[in-house]
mmCIF file of N, CA and C in Angstrom:
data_model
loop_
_atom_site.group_PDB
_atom_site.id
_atom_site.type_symbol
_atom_site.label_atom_id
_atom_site.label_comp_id
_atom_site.label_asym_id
_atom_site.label_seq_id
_atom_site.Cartn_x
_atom_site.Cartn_y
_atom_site.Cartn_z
ATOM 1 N N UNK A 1 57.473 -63.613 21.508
ATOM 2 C CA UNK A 1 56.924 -62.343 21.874
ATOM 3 C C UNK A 1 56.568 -62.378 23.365
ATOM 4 N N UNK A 2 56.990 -61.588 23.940
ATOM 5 C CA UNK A 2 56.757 -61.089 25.418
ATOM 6 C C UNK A 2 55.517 -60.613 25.672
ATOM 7 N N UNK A 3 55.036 -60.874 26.828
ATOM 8 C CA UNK A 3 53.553 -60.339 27.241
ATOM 9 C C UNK A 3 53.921 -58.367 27.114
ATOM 10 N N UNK A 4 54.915 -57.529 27.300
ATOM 11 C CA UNK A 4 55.159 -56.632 26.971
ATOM 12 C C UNK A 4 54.302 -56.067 25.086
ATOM 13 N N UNK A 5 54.824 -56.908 24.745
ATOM 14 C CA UNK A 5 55.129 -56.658 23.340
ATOM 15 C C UNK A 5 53.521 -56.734 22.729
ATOM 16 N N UNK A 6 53.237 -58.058 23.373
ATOM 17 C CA UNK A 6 51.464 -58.564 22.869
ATOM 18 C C UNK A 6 50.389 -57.305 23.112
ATOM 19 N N UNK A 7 51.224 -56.643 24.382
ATOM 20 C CA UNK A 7 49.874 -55.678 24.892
ATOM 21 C C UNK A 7 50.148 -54.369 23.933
ATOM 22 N N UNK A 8 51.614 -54.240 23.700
ATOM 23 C CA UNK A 8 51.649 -53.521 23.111
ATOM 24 C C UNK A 8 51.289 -53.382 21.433
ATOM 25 N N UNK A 9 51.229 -54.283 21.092
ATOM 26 C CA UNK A 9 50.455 -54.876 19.712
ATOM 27 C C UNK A 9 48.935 -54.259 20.090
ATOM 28 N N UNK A 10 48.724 -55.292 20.935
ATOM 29 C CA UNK A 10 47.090 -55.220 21.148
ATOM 30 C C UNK A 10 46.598 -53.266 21.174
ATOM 31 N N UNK A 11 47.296 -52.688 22.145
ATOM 32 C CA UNK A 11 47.007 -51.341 22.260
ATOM 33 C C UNK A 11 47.496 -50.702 20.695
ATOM 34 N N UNK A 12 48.529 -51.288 19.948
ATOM 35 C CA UNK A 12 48.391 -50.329 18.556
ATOM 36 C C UNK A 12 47.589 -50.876 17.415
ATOM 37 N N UNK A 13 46.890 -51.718 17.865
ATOM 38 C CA UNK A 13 45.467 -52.355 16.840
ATOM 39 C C UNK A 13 44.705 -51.583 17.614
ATOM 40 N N UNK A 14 44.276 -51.391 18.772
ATOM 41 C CA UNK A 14 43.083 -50.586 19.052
ATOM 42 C C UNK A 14 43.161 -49.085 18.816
ATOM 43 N N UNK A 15 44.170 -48.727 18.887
ATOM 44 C CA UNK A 15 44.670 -47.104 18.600
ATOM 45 C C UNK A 15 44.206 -47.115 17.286
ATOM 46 N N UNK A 16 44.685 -47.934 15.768
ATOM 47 C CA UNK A 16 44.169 -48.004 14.739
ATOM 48 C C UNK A 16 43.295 -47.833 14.477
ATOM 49 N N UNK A 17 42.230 -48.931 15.005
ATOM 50 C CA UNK A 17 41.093 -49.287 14.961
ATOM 51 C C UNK A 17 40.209 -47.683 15.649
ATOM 52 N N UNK A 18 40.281 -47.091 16.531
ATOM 53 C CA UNK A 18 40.282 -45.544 16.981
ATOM 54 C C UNK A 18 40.210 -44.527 15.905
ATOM 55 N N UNK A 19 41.881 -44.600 15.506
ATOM 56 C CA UNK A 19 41.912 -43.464 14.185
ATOM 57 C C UNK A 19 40.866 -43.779 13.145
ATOM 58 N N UNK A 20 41.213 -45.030 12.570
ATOM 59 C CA UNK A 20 40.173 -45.235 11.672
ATOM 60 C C UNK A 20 38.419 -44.803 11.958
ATOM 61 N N UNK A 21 38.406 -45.276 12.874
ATOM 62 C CA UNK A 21 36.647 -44.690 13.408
ATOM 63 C C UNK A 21 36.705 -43.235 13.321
ATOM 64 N N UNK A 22 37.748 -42.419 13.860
ATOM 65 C CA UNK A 22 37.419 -40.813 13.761
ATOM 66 C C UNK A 22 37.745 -40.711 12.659
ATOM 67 N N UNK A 23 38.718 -41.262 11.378
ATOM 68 C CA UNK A 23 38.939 -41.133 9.914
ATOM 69 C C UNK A 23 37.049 -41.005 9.778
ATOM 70 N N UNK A 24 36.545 -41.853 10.277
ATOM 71 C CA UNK A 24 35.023 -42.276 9.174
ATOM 72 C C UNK A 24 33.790 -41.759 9.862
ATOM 73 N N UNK A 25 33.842 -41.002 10.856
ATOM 74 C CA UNK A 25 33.020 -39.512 11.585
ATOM 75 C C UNK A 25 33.657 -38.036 10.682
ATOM 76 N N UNK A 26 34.715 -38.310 10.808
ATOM 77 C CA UNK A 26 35.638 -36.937 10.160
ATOM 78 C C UNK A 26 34.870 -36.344 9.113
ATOM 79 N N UNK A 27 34.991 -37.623 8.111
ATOM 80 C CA UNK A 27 34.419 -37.782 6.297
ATOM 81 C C UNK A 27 32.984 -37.112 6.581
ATOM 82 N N UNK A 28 31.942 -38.031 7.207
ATOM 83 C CA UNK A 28 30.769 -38.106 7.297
ATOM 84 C C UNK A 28 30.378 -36.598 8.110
ATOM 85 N N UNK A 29 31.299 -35.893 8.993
ATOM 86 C CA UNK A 29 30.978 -34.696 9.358
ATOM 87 C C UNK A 29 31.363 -33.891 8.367
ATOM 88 N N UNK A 30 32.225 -33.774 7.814
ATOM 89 C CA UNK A 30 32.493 -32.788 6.597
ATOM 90 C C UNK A 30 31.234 -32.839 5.447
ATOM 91 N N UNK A 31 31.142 -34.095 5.394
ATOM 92 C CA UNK A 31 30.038 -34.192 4.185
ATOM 93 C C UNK A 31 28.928 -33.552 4.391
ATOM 94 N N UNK A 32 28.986 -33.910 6.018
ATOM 95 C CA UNK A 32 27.268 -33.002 6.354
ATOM 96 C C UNK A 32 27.584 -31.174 6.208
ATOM 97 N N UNK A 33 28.748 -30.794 6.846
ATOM 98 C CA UNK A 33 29.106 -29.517 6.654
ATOM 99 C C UNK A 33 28.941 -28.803 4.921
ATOM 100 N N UNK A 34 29.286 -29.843 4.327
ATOM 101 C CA UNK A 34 29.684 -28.997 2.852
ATOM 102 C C UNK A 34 27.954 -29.667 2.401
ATOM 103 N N UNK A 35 27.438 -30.460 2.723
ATOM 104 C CA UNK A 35 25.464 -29.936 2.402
ATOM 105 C C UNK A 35 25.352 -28.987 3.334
ATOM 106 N N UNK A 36 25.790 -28.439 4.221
ATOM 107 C CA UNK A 36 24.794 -27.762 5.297
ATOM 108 C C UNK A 36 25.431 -26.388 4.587
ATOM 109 N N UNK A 37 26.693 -26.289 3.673
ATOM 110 C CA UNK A 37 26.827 -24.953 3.477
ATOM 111 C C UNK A 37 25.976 -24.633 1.776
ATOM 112 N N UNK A 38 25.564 -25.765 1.190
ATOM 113 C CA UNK A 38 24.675 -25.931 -0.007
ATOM 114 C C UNK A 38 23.741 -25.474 0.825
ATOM 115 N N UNK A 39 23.192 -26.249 1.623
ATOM 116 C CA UNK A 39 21.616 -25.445 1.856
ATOM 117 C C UNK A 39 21.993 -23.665 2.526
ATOM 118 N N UNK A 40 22.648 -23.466 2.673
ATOM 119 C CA UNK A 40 22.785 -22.006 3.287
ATOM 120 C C UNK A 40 22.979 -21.609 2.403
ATOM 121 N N UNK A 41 23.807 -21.798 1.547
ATOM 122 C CA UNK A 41 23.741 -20.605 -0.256
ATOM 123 C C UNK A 41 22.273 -20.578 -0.881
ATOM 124 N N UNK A 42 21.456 -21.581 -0.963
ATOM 125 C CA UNK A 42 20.415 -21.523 -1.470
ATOM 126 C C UNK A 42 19.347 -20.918 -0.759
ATOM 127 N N UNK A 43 19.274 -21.322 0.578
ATOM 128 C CA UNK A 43 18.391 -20.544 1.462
ATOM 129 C C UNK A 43 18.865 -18.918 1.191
ATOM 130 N N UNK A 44 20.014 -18.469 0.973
ATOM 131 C CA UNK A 44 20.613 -17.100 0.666
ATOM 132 C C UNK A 44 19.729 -16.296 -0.142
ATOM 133 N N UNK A 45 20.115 -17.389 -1.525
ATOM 134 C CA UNK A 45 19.142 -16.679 -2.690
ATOM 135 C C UNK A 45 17.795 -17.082 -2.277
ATOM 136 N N UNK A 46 17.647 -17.756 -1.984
ATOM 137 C CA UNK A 46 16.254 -17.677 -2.050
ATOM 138 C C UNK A 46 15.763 -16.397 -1.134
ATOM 139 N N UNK A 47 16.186 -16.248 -0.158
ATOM 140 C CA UNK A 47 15.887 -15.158 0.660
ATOM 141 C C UNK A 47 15.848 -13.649 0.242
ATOM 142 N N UNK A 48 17.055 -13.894 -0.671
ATOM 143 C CA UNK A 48 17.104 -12.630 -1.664
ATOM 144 C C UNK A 48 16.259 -12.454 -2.795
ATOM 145 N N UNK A 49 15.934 -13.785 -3.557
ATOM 146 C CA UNK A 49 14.618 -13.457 -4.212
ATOM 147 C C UNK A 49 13.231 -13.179 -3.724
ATOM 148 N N UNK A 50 13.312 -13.679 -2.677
ATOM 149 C CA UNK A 50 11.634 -13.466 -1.996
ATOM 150 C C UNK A 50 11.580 -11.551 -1.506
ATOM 151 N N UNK A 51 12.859 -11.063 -1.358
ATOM 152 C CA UNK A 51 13.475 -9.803 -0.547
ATOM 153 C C UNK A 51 13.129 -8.787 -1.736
ATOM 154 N N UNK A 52 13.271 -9.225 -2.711
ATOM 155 C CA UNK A 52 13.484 -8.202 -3.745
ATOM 156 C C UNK A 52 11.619 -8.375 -4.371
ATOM 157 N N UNK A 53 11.062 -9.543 -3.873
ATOM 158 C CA UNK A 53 9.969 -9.320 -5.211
ATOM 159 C C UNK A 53 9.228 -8.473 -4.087
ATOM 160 N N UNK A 54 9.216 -9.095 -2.590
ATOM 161 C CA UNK A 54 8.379 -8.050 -1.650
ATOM 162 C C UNK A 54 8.865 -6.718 -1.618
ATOM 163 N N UNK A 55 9.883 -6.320 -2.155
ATOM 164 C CA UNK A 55 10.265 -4.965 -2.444
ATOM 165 C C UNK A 55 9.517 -4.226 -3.606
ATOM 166 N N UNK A 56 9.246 -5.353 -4.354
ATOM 167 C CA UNK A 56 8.311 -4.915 -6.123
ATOM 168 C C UNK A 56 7.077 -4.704 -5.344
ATOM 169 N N UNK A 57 6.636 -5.527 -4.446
ATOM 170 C CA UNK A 57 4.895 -5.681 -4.138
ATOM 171 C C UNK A 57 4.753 -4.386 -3.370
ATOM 172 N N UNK A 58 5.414 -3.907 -2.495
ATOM 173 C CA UNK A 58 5.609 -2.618 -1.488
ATOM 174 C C UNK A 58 5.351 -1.816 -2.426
ATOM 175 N N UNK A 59 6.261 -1.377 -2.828
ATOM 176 C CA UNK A 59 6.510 -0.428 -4.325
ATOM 177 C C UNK A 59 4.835 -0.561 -5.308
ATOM 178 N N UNK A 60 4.119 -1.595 -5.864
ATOM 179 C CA UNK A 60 3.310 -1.387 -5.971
ATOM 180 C C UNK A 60 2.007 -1.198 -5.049
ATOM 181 N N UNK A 61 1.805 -1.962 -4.345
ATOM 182 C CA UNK A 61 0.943 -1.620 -3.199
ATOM 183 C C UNK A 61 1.035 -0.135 -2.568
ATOM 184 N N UNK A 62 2.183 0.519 -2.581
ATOM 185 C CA UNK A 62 2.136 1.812 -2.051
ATOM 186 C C UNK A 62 1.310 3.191 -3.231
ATOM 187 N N UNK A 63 1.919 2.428 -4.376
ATOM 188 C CA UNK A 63 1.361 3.005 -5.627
ATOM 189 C C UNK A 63 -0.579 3.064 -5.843
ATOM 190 N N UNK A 64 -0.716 1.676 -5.145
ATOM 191 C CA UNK A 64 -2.206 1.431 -5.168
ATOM 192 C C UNK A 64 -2.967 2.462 -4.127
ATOM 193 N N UNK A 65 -2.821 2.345 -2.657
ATOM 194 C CA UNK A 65 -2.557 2.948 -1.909
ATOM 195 C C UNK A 65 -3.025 4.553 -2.223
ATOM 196 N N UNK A 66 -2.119 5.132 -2.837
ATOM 197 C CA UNK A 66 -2.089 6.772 -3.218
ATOM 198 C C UNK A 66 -3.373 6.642 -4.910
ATOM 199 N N UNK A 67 -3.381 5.826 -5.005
ATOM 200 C CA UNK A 67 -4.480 5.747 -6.109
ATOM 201 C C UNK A 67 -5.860 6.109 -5.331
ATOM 202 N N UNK A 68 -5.983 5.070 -4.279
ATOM 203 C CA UNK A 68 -7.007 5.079 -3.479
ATOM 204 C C UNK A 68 -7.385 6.122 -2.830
ATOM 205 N N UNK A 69 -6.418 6.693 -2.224
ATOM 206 C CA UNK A 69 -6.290 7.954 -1.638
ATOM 207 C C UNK A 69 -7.061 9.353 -2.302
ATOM 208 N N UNK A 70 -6.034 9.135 -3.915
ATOM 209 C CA UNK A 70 -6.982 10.254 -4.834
ATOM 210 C C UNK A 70 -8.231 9.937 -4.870
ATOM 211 N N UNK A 71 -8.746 8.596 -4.724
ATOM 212 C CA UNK A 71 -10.562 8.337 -5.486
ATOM 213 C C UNK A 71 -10.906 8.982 -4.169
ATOM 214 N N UNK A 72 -10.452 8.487 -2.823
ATOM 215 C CA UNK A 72 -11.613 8.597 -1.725
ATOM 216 C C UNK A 72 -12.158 9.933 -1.891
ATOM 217 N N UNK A 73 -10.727 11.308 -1.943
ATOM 218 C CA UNK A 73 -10.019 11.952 -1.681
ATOM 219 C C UNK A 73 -11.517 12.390 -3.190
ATOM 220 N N UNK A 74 -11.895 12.351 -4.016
ATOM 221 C CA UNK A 74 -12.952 12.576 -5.394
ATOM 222 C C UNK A 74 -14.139 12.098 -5.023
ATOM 223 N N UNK A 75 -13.667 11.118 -4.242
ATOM 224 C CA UNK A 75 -15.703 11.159 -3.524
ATOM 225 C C UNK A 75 -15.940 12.014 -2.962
ATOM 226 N N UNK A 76 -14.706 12.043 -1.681
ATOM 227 C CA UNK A 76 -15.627 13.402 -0.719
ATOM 228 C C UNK A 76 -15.875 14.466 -0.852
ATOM 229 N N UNK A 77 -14.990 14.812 -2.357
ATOM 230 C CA UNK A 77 -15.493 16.296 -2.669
ATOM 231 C C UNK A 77 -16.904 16.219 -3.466
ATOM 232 N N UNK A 78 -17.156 15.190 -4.014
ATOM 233 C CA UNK A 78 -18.618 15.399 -4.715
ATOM 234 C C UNK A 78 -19.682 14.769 -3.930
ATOM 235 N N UNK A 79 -19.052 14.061 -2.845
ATOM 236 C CA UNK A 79 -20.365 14.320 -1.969
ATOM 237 C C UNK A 79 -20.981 15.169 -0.889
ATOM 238 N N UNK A 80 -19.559 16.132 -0.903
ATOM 239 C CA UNK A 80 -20.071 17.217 -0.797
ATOM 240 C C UNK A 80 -20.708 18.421 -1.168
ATOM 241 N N UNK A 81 -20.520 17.896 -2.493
ATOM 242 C CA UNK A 81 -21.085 18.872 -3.315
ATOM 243 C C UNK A 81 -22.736 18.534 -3.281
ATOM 244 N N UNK A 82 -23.272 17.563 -2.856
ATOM 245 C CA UNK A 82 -24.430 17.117 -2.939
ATOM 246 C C UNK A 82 -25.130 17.838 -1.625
ATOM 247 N N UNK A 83 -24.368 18.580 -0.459
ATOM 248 C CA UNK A 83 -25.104 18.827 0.335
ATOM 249 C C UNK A 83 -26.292 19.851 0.387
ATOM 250 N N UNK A 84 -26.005 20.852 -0.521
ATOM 251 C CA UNK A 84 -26.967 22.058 -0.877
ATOM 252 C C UNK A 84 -28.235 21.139 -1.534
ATOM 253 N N UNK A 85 -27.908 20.060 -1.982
ATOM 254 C CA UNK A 85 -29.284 19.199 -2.857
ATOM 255 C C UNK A 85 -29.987 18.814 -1.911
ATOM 256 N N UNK A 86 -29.596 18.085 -1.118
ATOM 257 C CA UNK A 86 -30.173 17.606 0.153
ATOM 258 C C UNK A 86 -30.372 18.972 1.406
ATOM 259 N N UNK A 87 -30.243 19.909 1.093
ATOM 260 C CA UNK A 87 -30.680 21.036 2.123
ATOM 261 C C UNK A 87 -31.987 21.347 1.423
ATOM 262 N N UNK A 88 -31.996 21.692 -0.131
ATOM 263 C CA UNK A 88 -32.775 22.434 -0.348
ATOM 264 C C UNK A 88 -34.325 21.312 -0.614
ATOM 265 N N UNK A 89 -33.871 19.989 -0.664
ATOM 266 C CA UNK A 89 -34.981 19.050 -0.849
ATOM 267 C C UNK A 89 -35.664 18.811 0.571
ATOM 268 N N UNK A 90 -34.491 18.993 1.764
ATOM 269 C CA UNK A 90 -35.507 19.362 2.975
ATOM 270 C C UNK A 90 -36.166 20.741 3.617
ATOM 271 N N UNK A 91 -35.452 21.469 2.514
ATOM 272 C CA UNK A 91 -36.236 22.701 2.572
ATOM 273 C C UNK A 91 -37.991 22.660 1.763
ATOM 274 N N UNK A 92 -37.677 22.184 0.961
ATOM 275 C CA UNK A 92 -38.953 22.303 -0.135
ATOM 276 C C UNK A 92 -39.984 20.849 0.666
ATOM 277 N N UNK A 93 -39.512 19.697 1.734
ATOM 278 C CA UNK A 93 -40.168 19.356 2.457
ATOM 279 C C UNK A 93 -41.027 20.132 3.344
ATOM 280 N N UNK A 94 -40.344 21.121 4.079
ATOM 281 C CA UNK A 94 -40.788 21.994 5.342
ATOM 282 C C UNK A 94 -41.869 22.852 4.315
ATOM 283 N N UNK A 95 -41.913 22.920 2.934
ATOM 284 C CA UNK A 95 -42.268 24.006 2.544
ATOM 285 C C UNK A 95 -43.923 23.340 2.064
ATOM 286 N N UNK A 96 -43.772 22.248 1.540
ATOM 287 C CA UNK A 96 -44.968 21.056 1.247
ATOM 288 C C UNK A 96 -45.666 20.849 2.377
ATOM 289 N N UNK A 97 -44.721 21.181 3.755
ATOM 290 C CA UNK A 97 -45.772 20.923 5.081
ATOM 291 C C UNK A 97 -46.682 22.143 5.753
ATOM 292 N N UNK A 98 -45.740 22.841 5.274
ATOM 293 C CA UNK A 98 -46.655 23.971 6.088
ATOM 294 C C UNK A 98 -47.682 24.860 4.511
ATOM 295 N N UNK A 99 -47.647 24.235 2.950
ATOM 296 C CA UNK A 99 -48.672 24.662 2.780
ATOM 297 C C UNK A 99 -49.722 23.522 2.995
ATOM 298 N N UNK A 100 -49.588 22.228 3.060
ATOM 299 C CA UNK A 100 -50.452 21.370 3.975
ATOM 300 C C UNK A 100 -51.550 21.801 4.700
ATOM 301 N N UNK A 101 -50.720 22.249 5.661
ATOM 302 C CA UNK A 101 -51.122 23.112 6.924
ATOM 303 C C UNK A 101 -51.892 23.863 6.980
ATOM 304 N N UNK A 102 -51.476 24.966 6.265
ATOM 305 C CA UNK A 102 -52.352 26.379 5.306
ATOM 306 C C UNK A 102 -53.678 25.808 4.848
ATOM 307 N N UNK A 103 -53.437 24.969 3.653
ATOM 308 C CA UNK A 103 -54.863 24.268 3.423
ATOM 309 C C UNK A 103 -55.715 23.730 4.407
ATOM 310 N N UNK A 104 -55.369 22.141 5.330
ATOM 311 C CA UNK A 104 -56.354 22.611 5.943
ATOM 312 C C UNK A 104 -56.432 23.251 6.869
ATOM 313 N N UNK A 105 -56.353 24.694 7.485
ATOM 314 C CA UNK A 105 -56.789 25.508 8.080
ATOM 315 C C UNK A 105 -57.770 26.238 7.311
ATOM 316 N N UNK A 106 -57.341 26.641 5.838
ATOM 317 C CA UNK A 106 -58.420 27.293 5.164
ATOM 318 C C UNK A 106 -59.408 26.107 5.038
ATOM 319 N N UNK A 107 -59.327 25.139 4.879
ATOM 320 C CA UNK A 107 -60.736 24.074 4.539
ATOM 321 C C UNK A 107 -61.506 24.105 5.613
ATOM 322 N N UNK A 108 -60.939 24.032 6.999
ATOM 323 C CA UNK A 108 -61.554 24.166 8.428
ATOM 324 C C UNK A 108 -62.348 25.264 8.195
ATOM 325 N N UNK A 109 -61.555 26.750 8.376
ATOM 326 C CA UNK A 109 -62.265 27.789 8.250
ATOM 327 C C UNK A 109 -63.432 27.715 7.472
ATOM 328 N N UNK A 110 -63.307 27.566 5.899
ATOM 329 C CA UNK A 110 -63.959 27.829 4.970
ATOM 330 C C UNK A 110 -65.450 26.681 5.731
ATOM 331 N N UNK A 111 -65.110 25.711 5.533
ATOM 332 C CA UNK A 111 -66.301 24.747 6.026
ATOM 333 C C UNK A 111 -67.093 25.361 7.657
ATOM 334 N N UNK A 112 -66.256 25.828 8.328
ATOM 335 C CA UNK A 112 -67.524 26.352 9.296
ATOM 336 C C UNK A 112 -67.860 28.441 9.646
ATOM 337 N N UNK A 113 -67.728 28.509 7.938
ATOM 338 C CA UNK A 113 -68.280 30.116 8.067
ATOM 339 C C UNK A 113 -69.599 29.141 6.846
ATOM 340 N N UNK A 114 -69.566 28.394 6.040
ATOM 341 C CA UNK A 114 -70.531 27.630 5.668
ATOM 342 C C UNK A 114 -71.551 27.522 6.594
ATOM 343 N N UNK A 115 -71.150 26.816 7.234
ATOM 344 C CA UNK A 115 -71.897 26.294 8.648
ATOM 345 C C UNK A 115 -72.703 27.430 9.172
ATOM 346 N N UNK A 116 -72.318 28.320 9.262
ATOM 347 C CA UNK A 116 -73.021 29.767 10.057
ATOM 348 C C UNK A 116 -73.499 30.106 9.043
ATOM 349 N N UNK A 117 -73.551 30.027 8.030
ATOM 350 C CA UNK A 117 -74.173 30.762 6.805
ATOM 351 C C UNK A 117 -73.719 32.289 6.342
ATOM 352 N N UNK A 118 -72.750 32.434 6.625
ATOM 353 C CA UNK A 118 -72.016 33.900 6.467
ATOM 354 C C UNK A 118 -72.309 34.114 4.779
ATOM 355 N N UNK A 119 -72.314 35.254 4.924
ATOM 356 C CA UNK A 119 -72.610 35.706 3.226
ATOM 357 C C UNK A 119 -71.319 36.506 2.737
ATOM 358 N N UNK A 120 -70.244 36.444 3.703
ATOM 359 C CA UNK A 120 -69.302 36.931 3.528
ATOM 360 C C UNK A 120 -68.511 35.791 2.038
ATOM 361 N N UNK A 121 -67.499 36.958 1.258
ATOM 362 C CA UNK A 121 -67.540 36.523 0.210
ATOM 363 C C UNK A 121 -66.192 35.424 0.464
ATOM 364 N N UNK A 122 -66.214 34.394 -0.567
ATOM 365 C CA UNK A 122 -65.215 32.959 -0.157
ATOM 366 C C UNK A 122 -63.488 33.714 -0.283
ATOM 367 N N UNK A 123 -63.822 34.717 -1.353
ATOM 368 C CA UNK A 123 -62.256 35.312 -1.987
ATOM 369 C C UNK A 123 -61.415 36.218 -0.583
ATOM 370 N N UNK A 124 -62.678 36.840 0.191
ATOM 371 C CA UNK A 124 -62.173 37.514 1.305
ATOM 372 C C UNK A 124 -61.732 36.363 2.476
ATOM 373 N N UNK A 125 -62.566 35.763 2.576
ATOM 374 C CA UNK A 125 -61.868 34.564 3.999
ATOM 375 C C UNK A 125 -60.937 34.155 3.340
ATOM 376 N N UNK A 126 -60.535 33.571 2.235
ATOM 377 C CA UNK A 126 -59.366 33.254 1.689
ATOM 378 C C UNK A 126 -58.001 34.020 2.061
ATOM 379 N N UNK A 127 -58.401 35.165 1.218
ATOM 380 C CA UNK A 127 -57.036 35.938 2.020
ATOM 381 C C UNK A 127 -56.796 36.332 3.286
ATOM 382 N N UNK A 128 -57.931 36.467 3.866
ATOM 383 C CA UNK A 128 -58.067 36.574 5.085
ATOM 384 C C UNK A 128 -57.124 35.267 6.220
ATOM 385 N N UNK A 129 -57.655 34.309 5.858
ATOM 386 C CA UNK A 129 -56.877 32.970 6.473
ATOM 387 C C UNK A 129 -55.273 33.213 6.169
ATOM 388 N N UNK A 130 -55.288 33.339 4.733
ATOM 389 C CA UNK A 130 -54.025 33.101 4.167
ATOM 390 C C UNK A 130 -52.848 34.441 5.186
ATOM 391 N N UNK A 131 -52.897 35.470 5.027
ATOM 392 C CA UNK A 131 -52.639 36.344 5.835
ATOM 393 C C UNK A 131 -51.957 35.771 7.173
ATOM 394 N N UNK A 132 -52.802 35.145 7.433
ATOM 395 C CA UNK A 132 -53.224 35.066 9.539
ATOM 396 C C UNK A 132 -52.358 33.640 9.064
ATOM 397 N N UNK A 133 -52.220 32.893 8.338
ATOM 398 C CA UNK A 133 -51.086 32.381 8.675
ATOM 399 C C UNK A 133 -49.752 32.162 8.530
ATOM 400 N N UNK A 134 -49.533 33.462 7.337
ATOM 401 C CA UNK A 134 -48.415 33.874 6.959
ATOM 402 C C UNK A 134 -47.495 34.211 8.358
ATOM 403 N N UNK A 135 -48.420 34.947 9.235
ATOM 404 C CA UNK A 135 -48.502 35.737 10.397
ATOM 405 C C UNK A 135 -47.586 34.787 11.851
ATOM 406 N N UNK A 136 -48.147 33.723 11.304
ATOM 407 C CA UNK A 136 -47.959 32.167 12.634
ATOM 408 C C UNK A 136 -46.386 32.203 12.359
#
């Protein structure tokens, strides 16, 4: 064998030795490809199941939603209905104050026509007061 021939040996063992190495990347990349297309079908569905139940939860939550809507929507009409209660309980306040008021002015009065000794009768200063502050 000729130094020709040896190198040329030598270069078609390493060429071999070459193919064979990309033969055994080749395998090992495909293998990863055909898991990497398993996990993409499953990530699929799964994506589609998670897609569809948040479609159920929307769908109910929107349902809840308009539920809520009607209650608020039933409070505010009956608490409005409460406002005439609360007018007329601060009416009948104003009304507790100023006969308050009335009284003692008549107790004032009454206690200093006492005082002077008036012989005037109690039933007349009564209405008399009462009058005069109908009047105010």
């Amino acid at each position: 064998m000729t130094g020709g021939e040896i190198a040329a040996l030598i270069a078609a063992i390493a060429f071999a030795v070459l193919v064979l190495g990309l033969v055994y990347v080749l395998f090992k990349v495909a293998k990863m490809v055909s898991e990497l297309n398993t996990t993409v079908e499953e990530a699929n569905k799964s994506l589609s199941t998670i897609t569809k139940d948040a479609d159920l939860l929307l769908i109910e939550v929107e349902g809840l939603l308009n539920k809520s809507n009607v209650t608020l929507d039933d409070v505010n009409g009956k608490l409005g209905l409460t406002d005439p209660l609360f007018k007329a309980v601060g009416d009948l306040g104003e009304s507790v104050s100023s006969l308050n008021h009335s009284t003692r002015n008549l107790s004032s009065h009454l206690a200093s026509v006492s005082k002077r000794g008036a012989s005037i009768g109690i039933a007349k200063k009564v209405g008399s007061t009462m009058s005069r502050d109908r009047r105010k």
